Short mmCIF file of C-alpha atoms in Angstrom, two decimals:
data_model
loop_
_atom_site.label_atom_id
_atom_site.label_comp_id
_atom_site.label_asym_id
_atom_site.label_seq_id
_atom_site.Cartn_x
_atom_site.Cartn_y
_atom_site.Cartn_z
CA MET A 1 -14.40 10.70 30.93
CA ARG A 2 -16.60 8.18 28.92
CA GLY A 3 -16.19 10.20 25.75
CA TYR A 4 -12.41 10.42 26.33
CA ARG A 5 -12.15 6.64 26.95
CA GLY A 6 -14.18 5.95 23.77
CA VAL A 7 -11.91 8.13 21.69
CA LYS A 8 -8.73 6.64 23.24
CA TYR A 9 -9.64 3.03 22.84
CA THR A 10 -11.31 3.36 19.46
CA LEU A 11 -8.00 4.82 18.13
CA PHE A 12 -6.02 2.18 19.93
CA ILE A 13 -8.14 -0.71 18.42
CA PHE A 14 -7.77 0.84 14.86
CA CYS A 15 -4.02 1.19 15.29
CA TYR A 16 -3.53 -2.16 16.90
CA PHE A 17 -5.44 -4.00 13.99
CA LEU A 18 -3.26 -2.18 11.41
CA TRP A 19 -0.19 -2.90 13.47
CA VAL A 20 -0.82 -6.64 13.31
CA VAL A 21 -1.57 -6.43 9.59
CA SER A 22 1.70 -4.61 8.96
CA ALA A 23 3.57 -7.25 10.99
CA VAL A 24 2.06 -9.97 8.87
CA LEU A 25 3.12 -8.15 5.69
CA ILE A 26 6.66 -7.89 6.94
CA VAL A 27 6.72 -11.54 7.86
CA VAL A 28 5.37 -12.62 4.49
CA GLY A 29 7.86 -10.31 2.63
CA ILE A 30 10.83 -11.60 4.61
CA TYR A 31 9.76 -15.15 4.08
CA ALA A 32 9.44 -14.59 0.28
CA LYS A 33 12.80 -12.82 0.29
CA VAL A 34 14.62 -15.55 2.03
CA ALA A 35 13.03 -18.28 -0.12
CA LYS A 36 14.28 -16.59 -3.30
CA GLU A 37 17.48 -17.50 -5.05
CA LYS A 38 20.41 -15.43 -3.68
CA ASP A 39 21.64 -14.37 -7.12
CA VAL A 40 18.53 -12.56 -8.03
CA VAL A 41 18.89 -8.85 -8.28
CA ASP A 42 15.83 -7.16 -6.64
CA THR A 43 14.34 -3.79 -7.41
CA LEU A 44 11.48 -2.02 -5.71
CA THR A 45 9.39 -1.48 -8.77
CA VAL A 46 9.16 -5.10 -9.80
CA ASP A 47 9.79 -7.13 -6.55
CA PRO A 48 6.68 -7.92 -4.64
CA ALA A 49 8.63 -9.24 -1.64
CA LEU A 50 10.63 -6.06 -1.25
CA LEU A 51 7.55 -4.00 -1.63
CA LEU A 52 5.68 -5.90 1.08
CA ILE A 53 8.66 -5.40 3.45
CA ILE A 54 8.91 -1.61 2.86
CA VAL A 55 5.15 -1.02 2.98
CA GLY A 56 4.78 -3.19 6.13
CA SER A 57 7.71 -1.39 7.81
CA VAL A 58 6.16 2.05 7.20
CA MET A 59 2.82 0.92 8.48
CA PHE A 60 4.40 -0.79 11.47
CA LEU A 61 6.13 2.44 12.53
CA ILE A 62 3.13 4.71 11.99
CA THR A 63 0.64 2.39 13.68
CA PHE A 64 3.12 1.82 16.55
CA LEU A 65 3.13 5.60 17.22
CA GLY A 66 -0.66 5.73 17.26
CA CYS A 67 -1.10 2.54 19.24
CA PHE A 68 1.26 3.48 22.13
CA GLY A 69 0.54 7.20 21.92
CA ALA A 70 -3.24 6.51 22.42
CA LEU A 71 -2.61 3.94 25.21
CA ARG A 72 -0.07 5.98 27.17
CA ASN A 73 -1.64 9.44 26.47
CA ALA A 74 1.65 10.55 24.93
CA THR A 75 1.01 13.76 23.10
CA CYS A 76 4.45 13.64 21.41
CA LEU A 77 3.69 10.20 19.79
CA LEU A 78 0.12 11.31 18.82
CA LYS A 79 1.40 14.45 17.17
CA THR A 80 3.96 12.46 15.19
CA PHE A 81 1.29 9.86 14.30
CA LEU A 82 -1.05 12.79 13.15
CA ALA A 83 1.73 14.39 11.07
CA PHE A 84 2.51 11.05 9.31
CA LEU A 85 -1.16 10.59 8.44
CA ALA A 86 -1.49 14.08 7.19
CA VAL A 87 1.49 13.71 4.93
CA ILE A 88 0.22 10.34 3.59
CA LEU A 89 -3.23 11.89 2.91
CA LEU A 90 -1.62 14.82 1.05
CA LEU A 91 0.51 12.47 -1.04
CA GLN A 92 -2.58 10.33 -1.86
CA THR A 93 -4.49 13.45 -2.93
CA ALA A 94 -1.75 14.78 -4.94
CA ALA A 95 -1.30 11.39 -6.71
CA GLY A 96 -5.03 11.40 -7.59
CA VAL A 97 -4.82 14.90 -8.97
CA VAL A 98 -1.68 14.16 -10.96
CA GLY A 99 -3.19 10.95 -12.23
CA TYR A 100 -6.25 12.74 -13.44
CA LEU A 101 -4.45 15.67 -15.08
CA PHE A 102 -1.59 13.79 -16.68
CA THR A 103 -3.39 10.59 -17.51
CA ASP A 104 -1.30 9.89 -20.64
CA MET A 105 2.01 10.30 -18.67
CA VAL A 106 0.84 7.99 -16.02
CA MET A 107 -0.29 5.40 -18.58
CA GLU A 108 3.12 5.58 -20.32
CA ARG A 109 4.98 5.11 -16.98
CA THR A 110 2.65 2.17 -16.04
CA GLU A 111 3.28 0.52 -19.45
CA LYS A 112 7.05 0.80 -19.06
CA LEU A 113 6.76 -0.66 -15.52
CA MET A 114 4.68 -3.59 -16.75
CA MET A 115 6.98 -4.23 -19.64
CA LYS A 116 9.97 -4.25 -17.24
CA ALA A 117 8.20 -6.91 -15.23
CA ILE A 118 7.76 -9.01 -18.40
CA VAL A 119 11.43 -8.79 -19.12
CA ARG A 120 12.26 -10.12 -15.64
CA TYR A 121 9.48 -12.78 -15.71
CA ARG A 122 11.71 -15.82 -15.22
CA GLU A 123 14.28 -14.13 -12.86
CA ASP A 124 11.89 -13.58 -9.91
CA GLN A 125 9.55 -16.40 -8.70
CA ASP A 126 7.26 -13.94 -6.84
CA LEU A 127 7.11 -11.65 -9.89
CA GLU A 128 6.28 -14.73 -12.13
CA ASN A 129 3.50 -15.84 -9.87
CA ALA A 130 2.04 -12.28 -9.77
CA ILE A 131 2.09 -11.96 -13.57
CA ASP A 132 0.52 -15.35 -14.01
CA PHE A 133 -2.23 -14.50 -11.51
CA ILE A 134 -2.96 -11.22 -13.32
CA GLN A 135 -3.12 -12.82 -16.74
CA LYS A 136 -5.42 -15.57 -15.48
CA LYS A 137 -7.57 -13.17 -13.45
CA PHE A 138 -8.05 -10.62 -16.28
CA GLN A 139 -7.73 -13.12 -19.17
CA CYS A 140 -5.07 -11.16 -20.86
CA CYS A 141 -1.55 -11.66 -22.29
CA GLY A 142 1.35 -9.15 -22.26
CA VAL A 143 1.12 -5.53 -21.75
CA GLU A 144 -0.48 -4.34 -25.14
CA ASP A 145 -0.87 -7.74 -26.72
CA TYR A 146 0.52 -11.28 -26.67
CA LYS A 147 3.57 -10.41 -28.73
CA ASP A 148 5.00 -8.30 -25.99
CA TRP A 149 6.47 -11.49 -24.52
CA SER A 150 9.15 -11.37 -27.36
CA HIS A 151 10.85 -8.77 -24.98
CA ASN A 152 11.61 -11.64 -22.61
CA ILE A 153 14.73 -13.59 -23.58
CA TYR A 154 13.10 -16.93 -22.97
CA PHE A 155 10.10 -16.14 -25.31
CA GLN A 156 12.04 -13.95 -27.75
CA CYS A 157 11.10 -14.90 -31.27
CA LEU A 158 14.46 -15.20 -32.99
CA ASP A 159 16.05 -18.03 -34.89
CA THR A 160 19.13 -17.75 -32.57
CA ASN A 161 17.12 -18.22 -29.46
CA PRO A 162 17.88 -21.72 -28.04
CA SER A 163 15.04 -21.69 -25.56
CA LEU A 164 12.24 -24.21 -26.00
CA GLU A 165 9.74 -21.48 -25.21
CA ALA A 166 10.98 -19.23 -28.14
CA CYS A 167 8.14 -17.48 -29.94
CA GLY A 168 5.80 -18.67 -27.17
CA VAL A 169 3.90 -17.21 -24.28
CA PRO A 170 3.42 -18.33 -20.67
CA PHE A 171 0.83 -20.96 -19.95
CA SER A 172 -1.21 -18.36 -18.02
CA CYS A 173 -2.15 -16.76 -21.37
CA CYS A 174 -3.86 -19.93 -22.44
CA ILE A 175 -7.60 -20.44 -22.66
CA HIS A 176 -8.49 -23.33 -20.37
CA LEU A 177 -11.67 -25.36 -20.87
CA GLN A 178 -13.96 -25.64 -17.90
CA ASN A 179 -13.82 -29.50 -17.93
CA GLN A 180 -10.00 -29.46 -18.39
CA THR A 181 -8.37 -31.36 -15.50
CA VAL A 182 -4.75 -31.62 -16.64
CA LEU A 183 -2.89 -28.31 -17.01
CA ASN A 184 -0.92 -28.15 -20.22
CA THR A 185 2.08 -25.87 -19.49
CA MET A 186 3.20 -26.09 -23.13
CA CYS A 187 -0.07 -24.62 -24.52
CA GLY A 188 1.52 -21.34 -25.37
CA TYR A 189 4.45 -22.63 -27.41
CA GLY A 190 4.89 -20.97 -30.80
CA MET A 191 1.78 -18.74 -30.46
CA GLN A 192 3.75 -15.55 -31.41
CA GLN A 193 4.22 -17.01 -34.89
CA LEU A 194 0.45 -17.07 -35.34
CA GLY A 195 -1.64 -14.13 -36.44
CA GLU A 196 -4.22 -12.83 -33.92
CA PRO A 197 -7.17 -14.63 -35.54
CA LEU A 198 -5.51 -17.99 -35.17
CA ALA A 199 -3.85 -17.22 -31.81
CA ARG A 200 -7.04 -16.11 -30.01
CA GLN A 201 -8.44 -19.66 -30.48
CA ASN A 202 -5.88 -20.87 -27.99
CA ILE A 203 -4.70 -17.92 -25.93
CA PHE A 204 -5.83 -14.47 -24.70
CA THR A 205 -4.46 -11.91 -27.23
CA ILE A 206 -5.58 -8.66 -25.54
CA GLY A 207 -3.00 -6.91 -23.34
CA CYS A 208 -3.37 -6.73 -19.57
CA LEU A 209 -3.13 -2.87 -19.39
CA GLU A 210 -6.29 -2.58 -21.53
CA LYS A 211 -8.06 -5.23 -19.53
CA ILE A 212 -7.20 -3.68 -16.25
CA ILE A 213 -8.41 -0.27 -17.41
CA TRP A 214 -11.61 -1.86 -18.69
CA TRP A 215 -12.18 -3.59 -15.43
CA ALA A 216 -11.57 -0.41 -13.42
CA LYS A 217 -14.10 1.46 -15.63
CA ASN A 218 -16.70 -1.29 -15.27
CA ASN A 219 -16.24 -1.43 -11.49
CA LEU A 220 -16.04 2.38 -10.64
CA LEU A 221 -18.20 1.92 -7.59
CA LEU A 222 -15.96 -0.69 -6.11
CA VAL A 223 -12.82 1.23 -6.89
CA ALA A 224 -14.30 4.43 -5.55
CA GLY A 225 -15.65 2.66 -2.43
CA LEU A 226 -12.24 1.18 -1.63
CA SER A 227 -10.50 4.50 -2.21
CA GLY A 228 -13.09 6.40 -0.26
CA GLY A 229 -12.95 3.87 2.57
CA LEU A 230 -9.22 4.15 2.83
CA LEU A 231 -9.41 7.91 2.91
CA LEU A 232 -12.23 7.91 5.40
CA LEU A 233 -10.19 5.54 7.73
CA GLU A 234 -7.23 7.97 7.60
CA VAL A 235 -9.48 11.03 8.28
CA CYS A 236 -11.18 9.10 11.12
CA MET A 237 -7.89 8.16 12.78
CA MET A 238 -6.62 11.75 12.36
CA SER A 239 -9.71 13.12 14.01
CA LEU A 240 -9.50 10.63 16.90
CA ALA A 241 -5.77 11.52 17.43
CA ALA A 242 -6.57 15.27 17.32
CA ALA A 243 -9.46 14.79 19.74
CA GLN A 244 -7.28 12.90 22.22
CA ILE A 245 -4.51 15.47 22.04
CA SER A 246 -7.08 18.29 22.69
CA TRP A 247 -8.48 16.36 25.64
CA ILE A 248 -5.13 15.66 27.21
CA ARG A 249 -4.22 19.38 26.95
CA LYS A 250 -7.56 20.31 28.56
CA VAL A 251 -6.91 17.99 31.49
CA GLN A 252 -3.38 19.31 31.90
CA ARG A 253 -4.66 22.84 31.98
CA GLN A 254 -7.24 21.89 34.56
CA LYS A 255 -4.55 20.43 36.82
CA LYS A 256 -2.44 23.57 36.50
CA GLU A 257 -5.25 25.96 37.48
CA PRO A 258 -5.68 24.82 41.12
CA ALA A 259 -2.00 25.02 41.65
CA ALA A 260 -1.95 28.61 40.31
CA VAL A 261 -4.95 29.47 42.58
CA LYS A 262 -3.09 28.11 45.69
CA SER A 263 0.02 30.03 44.63
CA GLY A 264 -2.02 33.20 44.34
CA ARG A 265 -3.56 32.71 47.84
CA LYS A 266 -0.15 32.42 49.48
CA ASP A 267 1.04 35.62 47.79
CA SER A 268 -2.00 37.59 48.98
CA LEU A 269 -1.12 36.76 52.65
CA TRP A 270 2.14 38.67 52.29
CA TYR A 271 0.86 41.42 49.93
CA PRO A 272 -0.51 43.80 52.48
CA ALA A 273 2.75 44.25 54.29
CA PHE A 274 4.60 45.12 51.14
CA ALA A 275 1.68 47.23 49.92
CA ASP A 276 2.19 49.80 52.75
CA PHE A 277 5.90 49.89 52.00
CA ASP A 278 5.26 50.64 48.34
CA ASP A 279 2.79 53.52 49.21
CA ASP A 280 5.51 55.14 51.21
#
């Protein structure tokens, strides 16, 4: 029983922790969604708030099954929880294999997705903050280079563009000095009109896609550790759920065996009388 309780409550603690995390994701996503302008058209691929709500909801459902299935010894909930985890694990494995075998296609799709985000830069505050964070963090600008910002109507480098930011780039592309205390949000104005040698003196000119790939290659241990840790957690939870299901079935069989023995004893008391009749 100690081993069973250890399996049961370990699974419950894992699921409960992830259940709370999923609830936080949903709350943050809903708050960001409500705080947005109502006329903004959202899509899953470039809307962080919508993505948080969907991921949080899926996590909430799955961890709910595991949490209450473990606590109430409900084999039906545990089997459903196990099936969901198995499907997620297979999808992650398939995504990794596809990403490895079709690297060029994945890179092309990623580039299109990032370019779509640049086009909607000013339309979504959450997306704008996410892009600014990435460009500051990885010290990059645009997807392939800083002139990708010409795809955005506010930064488009055309004589007919009335925007004050025409031919410019966001301030997150700018190179900030360590002793700079005042943020100059106009530092990227007109940078697309300059050649790369001159522009790189004031802004980051390398695209974010290249910088992210470079970062991943130089931090393979960290990326592999995070990926491996996630897969290990899923496998561990699947093993705990399978062990608890097996234990519950074993206990149920043990409870049925004494009842079957008692029933057999009652039948044996009547059997001799019918045995003589059958022999005749």
